[in-house]
Coordinates of N, CA, C and O in Angstrom, one line a residue:
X794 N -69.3 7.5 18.9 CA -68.3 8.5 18.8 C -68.8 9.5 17.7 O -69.1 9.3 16.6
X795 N -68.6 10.7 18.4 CA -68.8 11.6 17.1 C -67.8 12.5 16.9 O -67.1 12.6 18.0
X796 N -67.4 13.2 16.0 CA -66.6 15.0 15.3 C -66.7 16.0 16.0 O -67.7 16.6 15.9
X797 N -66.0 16.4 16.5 CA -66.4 17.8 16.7 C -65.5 18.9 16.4 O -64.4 19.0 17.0
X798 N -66.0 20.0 15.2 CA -64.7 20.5 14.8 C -65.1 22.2 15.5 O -66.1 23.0 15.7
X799 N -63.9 22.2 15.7 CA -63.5 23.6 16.5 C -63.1 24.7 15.7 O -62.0 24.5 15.3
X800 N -63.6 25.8 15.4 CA -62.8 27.2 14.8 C -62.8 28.5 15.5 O -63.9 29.0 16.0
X801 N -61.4 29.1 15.6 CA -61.5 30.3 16.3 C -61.6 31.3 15.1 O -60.8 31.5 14.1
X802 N -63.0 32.0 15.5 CA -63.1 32.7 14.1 C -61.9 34.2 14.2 O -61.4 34.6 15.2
X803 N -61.8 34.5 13.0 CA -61.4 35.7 12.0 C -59.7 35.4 13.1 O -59.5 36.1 14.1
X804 N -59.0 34.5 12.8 CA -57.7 33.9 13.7 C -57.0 33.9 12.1 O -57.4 33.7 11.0
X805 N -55.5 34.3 12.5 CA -54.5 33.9 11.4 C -54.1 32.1 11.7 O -53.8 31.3 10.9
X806 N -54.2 31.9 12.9 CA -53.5 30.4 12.9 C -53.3 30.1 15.0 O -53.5 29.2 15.7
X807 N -52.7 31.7 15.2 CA -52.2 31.8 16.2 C -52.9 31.1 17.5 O -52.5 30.2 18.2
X808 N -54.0 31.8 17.5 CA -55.3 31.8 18.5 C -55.6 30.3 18.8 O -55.8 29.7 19.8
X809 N -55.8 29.7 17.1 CA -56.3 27.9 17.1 C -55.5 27.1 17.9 O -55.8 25.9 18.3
X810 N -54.1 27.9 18.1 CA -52.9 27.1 18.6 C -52.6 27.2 19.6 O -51.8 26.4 20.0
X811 N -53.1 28.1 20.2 CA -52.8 28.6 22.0 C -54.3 27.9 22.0 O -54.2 26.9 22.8
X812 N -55.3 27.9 21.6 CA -56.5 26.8 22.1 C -56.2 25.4 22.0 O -56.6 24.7 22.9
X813 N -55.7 25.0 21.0 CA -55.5 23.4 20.7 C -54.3 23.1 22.0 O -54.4 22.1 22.6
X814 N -53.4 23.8 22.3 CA -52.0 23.7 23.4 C -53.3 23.5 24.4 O -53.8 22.4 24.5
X815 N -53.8 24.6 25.2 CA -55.0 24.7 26.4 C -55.8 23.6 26.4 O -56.3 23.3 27.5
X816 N -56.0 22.9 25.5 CA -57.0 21.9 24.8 C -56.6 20.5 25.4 O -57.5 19.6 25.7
X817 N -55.4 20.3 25.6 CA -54.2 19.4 25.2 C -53.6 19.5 26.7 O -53.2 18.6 27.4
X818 N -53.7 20.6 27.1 CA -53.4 20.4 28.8 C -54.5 20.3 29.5 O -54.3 19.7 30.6
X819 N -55.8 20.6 29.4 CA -56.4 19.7 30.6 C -56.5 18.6 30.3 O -56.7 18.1 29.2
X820 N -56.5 17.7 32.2 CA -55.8 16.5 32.2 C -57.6 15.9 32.2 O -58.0 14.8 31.8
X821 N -58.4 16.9 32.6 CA -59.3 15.9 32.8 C -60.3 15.9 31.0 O -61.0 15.1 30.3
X822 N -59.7 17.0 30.9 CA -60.2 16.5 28.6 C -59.6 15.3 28.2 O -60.1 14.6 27.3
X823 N -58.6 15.1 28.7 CA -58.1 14.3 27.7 C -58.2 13.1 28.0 O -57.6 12.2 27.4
X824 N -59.1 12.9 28.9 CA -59.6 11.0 29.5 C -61.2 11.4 28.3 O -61.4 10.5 27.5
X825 N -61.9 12.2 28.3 CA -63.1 12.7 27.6 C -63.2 12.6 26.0 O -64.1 12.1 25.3
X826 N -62.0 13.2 25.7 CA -62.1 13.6 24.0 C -61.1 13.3 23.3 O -60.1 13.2 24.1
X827 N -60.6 12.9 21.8 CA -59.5 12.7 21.5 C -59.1 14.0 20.4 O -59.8 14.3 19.4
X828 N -58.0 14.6 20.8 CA -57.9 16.1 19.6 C -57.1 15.5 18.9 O -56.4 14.6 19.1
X829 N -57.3 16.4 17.6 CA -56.1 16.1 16.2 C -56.1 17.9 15.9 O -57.1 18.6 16.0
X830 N -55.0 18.2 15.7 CA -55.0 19.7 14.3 C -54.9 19.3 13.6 O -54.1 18.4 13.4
X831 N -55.8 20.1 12.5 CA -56.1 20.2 11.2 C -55.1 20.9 10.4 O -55.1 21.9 11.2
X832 N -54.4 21.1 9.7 CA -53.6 22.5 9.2 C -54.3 22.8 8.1 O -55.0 22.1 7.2
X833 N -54.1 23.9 8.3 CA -54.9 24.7 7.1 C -53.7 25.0 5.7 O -52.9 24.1 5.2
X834 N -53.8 26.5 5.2 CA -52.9 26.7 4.2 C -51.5 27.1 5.5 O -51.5 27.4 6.7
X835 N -50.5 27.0 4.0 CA -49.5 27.5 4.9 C -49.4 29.0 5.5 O -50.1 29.9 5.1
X836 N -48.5 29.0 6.4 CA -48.6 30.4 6.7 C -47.9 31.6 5.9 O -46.9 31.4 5.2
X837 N -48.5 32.6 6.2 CA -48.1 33.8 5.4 C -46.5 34.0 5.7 O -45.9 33.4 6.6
X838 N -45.8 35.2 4.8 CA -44.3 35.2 5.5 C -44.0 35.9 6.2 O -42.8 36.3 6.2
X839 N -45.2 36.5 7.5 CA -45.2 37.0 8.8 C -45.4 36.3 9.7 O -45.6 36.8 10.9
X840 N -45.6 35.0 9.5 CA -46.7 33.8 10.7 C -45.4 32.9 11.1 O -44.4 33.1 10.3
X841 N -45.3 32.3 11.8 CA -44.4 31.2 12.4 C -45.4 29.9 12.0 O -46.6 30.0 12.0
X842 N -44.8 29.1 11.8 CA -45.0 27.6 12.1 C -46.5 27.3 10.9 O -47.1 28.2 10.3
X843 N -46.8 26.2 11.0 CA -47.5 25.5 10.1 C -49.1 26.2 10.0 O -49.6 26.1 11.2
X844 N -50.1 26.9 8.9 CA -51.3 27.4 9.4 C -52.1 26.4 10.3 O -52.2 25.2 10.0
X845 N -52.7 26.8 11.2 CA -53.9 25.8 11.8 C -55.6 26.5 11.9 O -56.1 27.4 12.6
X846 N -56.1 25.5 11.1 CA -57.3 26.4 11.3 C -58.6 25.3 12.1 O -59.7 25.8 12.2
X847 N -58.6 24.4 12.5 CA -59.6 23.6 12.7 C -58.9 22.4 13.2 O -58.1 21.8 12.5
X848 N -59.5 22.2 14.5 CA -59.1 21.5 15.6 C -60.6 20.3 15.4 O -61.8 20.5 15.3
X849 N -59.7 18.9 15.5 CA -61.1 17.8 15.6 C -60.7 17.7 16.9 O -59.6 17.9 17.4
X850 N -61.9 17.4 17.7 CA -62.4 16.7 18.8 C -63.4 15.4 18.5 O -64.5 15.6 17.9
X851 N -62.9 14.3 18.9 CA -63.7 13.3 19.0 C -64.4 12.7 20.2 O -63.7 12.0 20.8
X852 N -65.8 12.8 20.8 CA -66.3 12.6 21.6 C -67.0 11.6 21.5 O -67.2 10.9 20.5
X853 N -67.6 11.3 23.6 CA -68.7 9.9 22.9 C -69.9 10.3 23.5 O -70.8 9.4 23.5
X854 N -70.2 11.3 23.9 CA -71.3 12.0 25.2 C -72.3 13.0 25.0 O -72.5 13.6 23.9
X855 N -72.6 13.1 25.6 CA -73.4 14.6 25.7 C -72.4 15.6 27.0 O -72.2 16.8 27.1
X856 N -72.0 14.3 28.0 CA -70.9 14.8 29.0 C -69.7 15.5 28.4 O -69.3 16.6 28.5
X857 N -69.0 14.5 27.5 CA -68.0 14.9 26.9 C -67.9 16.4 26.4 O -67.1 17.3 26.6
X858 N -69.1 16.4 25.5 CA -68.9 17.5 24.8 C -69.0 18.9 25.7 O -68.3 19.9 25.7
X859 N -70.5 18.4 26.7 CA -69.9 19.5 27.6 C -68.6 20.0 28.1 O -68.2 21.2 27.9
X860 N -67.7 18.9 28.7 CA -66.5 19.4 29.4 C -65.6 19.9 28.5 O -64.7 20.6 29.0
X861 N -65.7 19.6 26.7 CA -65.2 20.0 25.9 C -65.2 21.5 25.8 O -64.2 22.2 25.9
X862 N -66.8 21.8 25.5 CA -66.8 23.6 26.0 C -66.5 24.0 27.1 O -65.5 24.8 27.3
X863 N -67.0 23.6 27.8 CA -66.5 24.2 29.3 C -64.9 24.6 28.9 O -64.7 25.8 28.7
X864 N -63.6 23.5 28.8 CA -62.7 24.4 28.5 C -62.5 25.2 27.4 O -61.7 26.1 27.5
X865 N -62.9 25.0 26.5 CA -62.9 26.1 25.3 C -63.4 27.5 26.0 O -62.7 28.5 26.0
X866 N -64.7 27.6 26.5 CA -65.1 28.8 27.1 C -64.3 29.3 28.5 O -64.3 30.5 28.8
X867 N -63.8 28.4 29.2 CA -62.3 28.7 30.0 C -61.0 29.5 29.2 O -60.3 30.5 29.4
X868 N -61.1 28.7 28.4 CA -59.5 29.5 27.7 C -60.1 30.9 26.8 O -59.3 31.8 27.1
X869 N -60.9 31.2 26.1 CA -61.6 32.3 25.7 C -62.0 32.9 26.5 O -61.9 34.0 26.0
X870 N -62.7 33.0 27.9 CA -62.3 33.8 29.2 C -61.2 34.3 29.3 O -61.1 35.5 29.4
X871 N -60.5 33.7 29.3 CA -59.0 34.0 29.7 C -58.0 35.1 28.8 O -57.1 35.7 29.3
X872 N -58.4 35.1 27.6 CA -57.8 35.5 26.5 C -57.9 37.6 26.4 O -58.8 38.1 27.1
X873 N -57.5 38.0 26.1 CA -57.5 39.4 26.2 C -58.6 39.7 25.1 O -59.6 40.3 25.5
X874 N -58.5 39.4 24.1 CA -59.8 39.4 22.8 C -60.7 38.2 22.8 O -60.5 37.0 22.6
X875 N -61.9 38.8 23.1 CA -62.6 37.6 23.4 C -62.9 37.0 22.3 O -64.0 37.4 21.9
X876 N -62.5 35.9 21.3 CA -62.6 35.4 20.4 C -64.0 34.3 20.1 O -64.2 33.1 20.5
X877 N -64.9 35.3 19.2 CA -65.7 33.7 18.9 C -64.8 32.8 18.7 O -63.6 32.9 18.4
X878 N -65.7 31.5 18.8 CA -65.1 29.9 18.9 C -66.4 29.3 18.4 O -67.3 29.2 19.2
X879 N -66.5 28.9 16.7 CA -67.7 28.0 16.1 C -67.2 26.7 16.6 O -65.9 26.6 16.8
X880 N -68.6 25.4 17.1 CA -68.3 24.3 17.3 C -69.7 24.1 16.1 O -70.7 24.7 15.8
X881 N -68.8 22.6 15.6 CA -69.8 21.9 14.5 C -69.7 20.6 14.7 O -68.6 20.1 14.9
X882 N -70.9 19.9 14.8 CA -70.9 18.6 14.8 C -72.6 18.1 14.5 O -73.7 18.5 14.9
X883 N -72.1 16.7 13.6 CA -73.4 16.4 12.4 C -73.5 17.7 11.5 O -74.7 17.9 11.5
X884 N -73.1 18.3 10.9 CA -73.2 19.6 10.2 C -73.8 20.7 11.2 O -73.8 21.8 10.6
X885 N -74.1 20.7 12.2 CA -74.6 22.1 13.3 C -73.6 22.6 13.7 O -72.8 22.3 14.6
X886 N -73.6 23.7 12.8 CA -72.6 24.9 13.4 C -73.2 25.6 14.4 O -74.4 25.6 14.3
X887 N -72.3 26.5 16.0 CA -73.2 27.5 16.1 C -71.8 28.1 16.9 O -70.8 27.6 17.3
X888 N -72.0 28.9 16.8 CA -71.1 30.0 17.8 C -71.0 30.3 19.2 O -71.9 31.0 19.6
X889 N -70.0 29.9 20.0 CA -69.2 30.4 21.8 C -69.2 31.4 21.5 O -68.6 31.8 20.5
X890 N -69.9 32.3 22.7 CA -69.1 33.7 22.8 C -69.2 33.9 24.0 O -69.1 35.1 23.9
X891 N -69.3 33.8 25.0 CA -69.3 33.8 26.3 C -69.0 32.1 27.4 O -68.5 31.1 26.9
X892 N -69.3 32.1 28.6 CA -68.9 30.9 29.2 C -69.7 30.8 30.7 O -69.5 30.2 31.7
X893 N -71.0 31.8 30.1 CA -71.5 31.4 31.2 C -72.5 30.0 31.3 O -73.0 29.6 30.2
X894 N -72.8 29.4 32.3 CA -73.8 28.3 32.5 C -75.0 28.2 30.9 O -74.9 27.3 30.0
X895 N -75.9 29.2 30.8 CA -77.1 29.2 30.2 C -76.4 29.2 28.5 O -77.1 28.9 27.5
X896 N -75.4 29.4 28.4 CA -74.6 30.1 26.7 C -74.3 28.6 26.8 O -74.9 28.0 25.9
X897 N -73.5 27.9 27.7 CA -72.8 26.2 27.6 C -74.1 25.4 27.0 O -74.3 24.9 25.9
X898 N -74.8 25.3 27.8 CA -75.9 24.7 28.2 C -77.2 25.1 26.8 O -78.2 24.4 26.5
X899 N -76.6 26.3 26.1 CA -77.7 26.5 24.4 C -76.7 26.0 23.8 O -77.2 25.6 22.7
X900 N -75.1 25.8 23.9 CA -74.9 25.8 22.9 C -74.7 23.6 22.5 O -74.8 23.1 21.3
X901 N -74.5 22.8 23.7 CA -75.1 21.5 24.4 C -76.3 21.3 23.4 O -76.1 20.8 22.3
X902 N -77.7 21.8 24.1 CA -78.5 21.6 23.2 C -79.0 21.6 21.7 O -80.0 21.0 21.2
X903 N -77.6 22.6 21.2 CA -78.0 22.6 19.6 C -77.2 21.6 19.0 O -77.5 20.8 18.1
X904 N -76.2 21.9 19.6 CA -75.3 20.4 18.9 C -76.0 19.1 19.1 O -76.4 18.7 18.0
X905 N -76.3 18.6 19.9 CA -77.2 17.4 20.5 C -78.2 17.4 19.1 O -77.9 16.6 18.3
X906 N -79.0 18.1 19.0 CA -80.2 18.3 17.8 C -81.5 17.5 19.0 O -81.6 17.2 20.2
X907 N -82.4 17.6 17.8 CA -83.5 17.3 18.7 C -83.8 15.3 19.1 O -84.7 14.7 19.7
X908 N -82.6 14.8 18.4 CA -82.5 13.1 18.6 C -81.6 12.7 20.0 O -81.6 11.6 20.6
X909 N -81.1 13.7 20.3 CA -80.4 13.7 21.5 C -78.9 13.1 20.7 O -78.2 12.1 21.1
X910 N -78.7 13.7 19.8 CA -76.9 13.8 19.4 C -76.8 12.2 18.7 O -75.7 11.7 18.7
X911 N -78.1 11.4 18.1 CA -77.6 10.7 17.3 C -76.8 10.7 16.5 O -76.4 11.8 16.3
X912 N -76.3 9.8 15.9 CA -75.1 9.9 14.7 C -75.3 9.1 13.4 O -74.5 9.1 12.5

């Protein structure tokens, strides 16, 4: 089992939260990965509800993590502003910005590292 933490960059709270909800309804994620939100600071006194800035996913795969991006880059498709989305795990940060095949599939490989995603 490993970490995997989720951030929707330059986000007040909102964005982490319509991804962590999206996150949380697919049915086939949630046999794959286990989510928690993180809360961040509180919110400003224009924000609704509790800050969220970093979503854990807990994986056991190389599969997992894939289907983990896959919907993350589903729900950022979908979004009107295409929002980078950093994923980090073992300390490897790197940045979602698209959701095509070859972007899933670099970004798979960097997280993994070159041990094949020991822990």
């Amino acid at each position: 089992m490993t970490n995997v933490l989720i951030r929707v960059e330059a986000d007040t709270g909102a964005e982490t939260r319509a991804l962590y909800r999206a996150l949380r309804r697919d049915p086939d994620l949630s046999r794959l990965a286990k989510l928690s939100a993180c809360d961040g600071d509180p919110p400003a006194a224009d924000e609704l509800g509790p800050g969220l800035d970093t979503i854990l996913a807990v994986v056991d795969s190389a599969g997992a993590l894939g289907a983990l991006l896959v919907s993350i880059a589903a729900w950022r498709d979908g979004r009107s502003t295409k929002w980078t989305v950093s994923v980090e795990r073992n300390g490897v940060r790197v940045e979602l910005r698209g959701g095509s095949r070859e972007e899933l599939e670099r970004v798979v490989r960097t997280l993994e590292g070159p041990r094949g995603g020991d822990t």
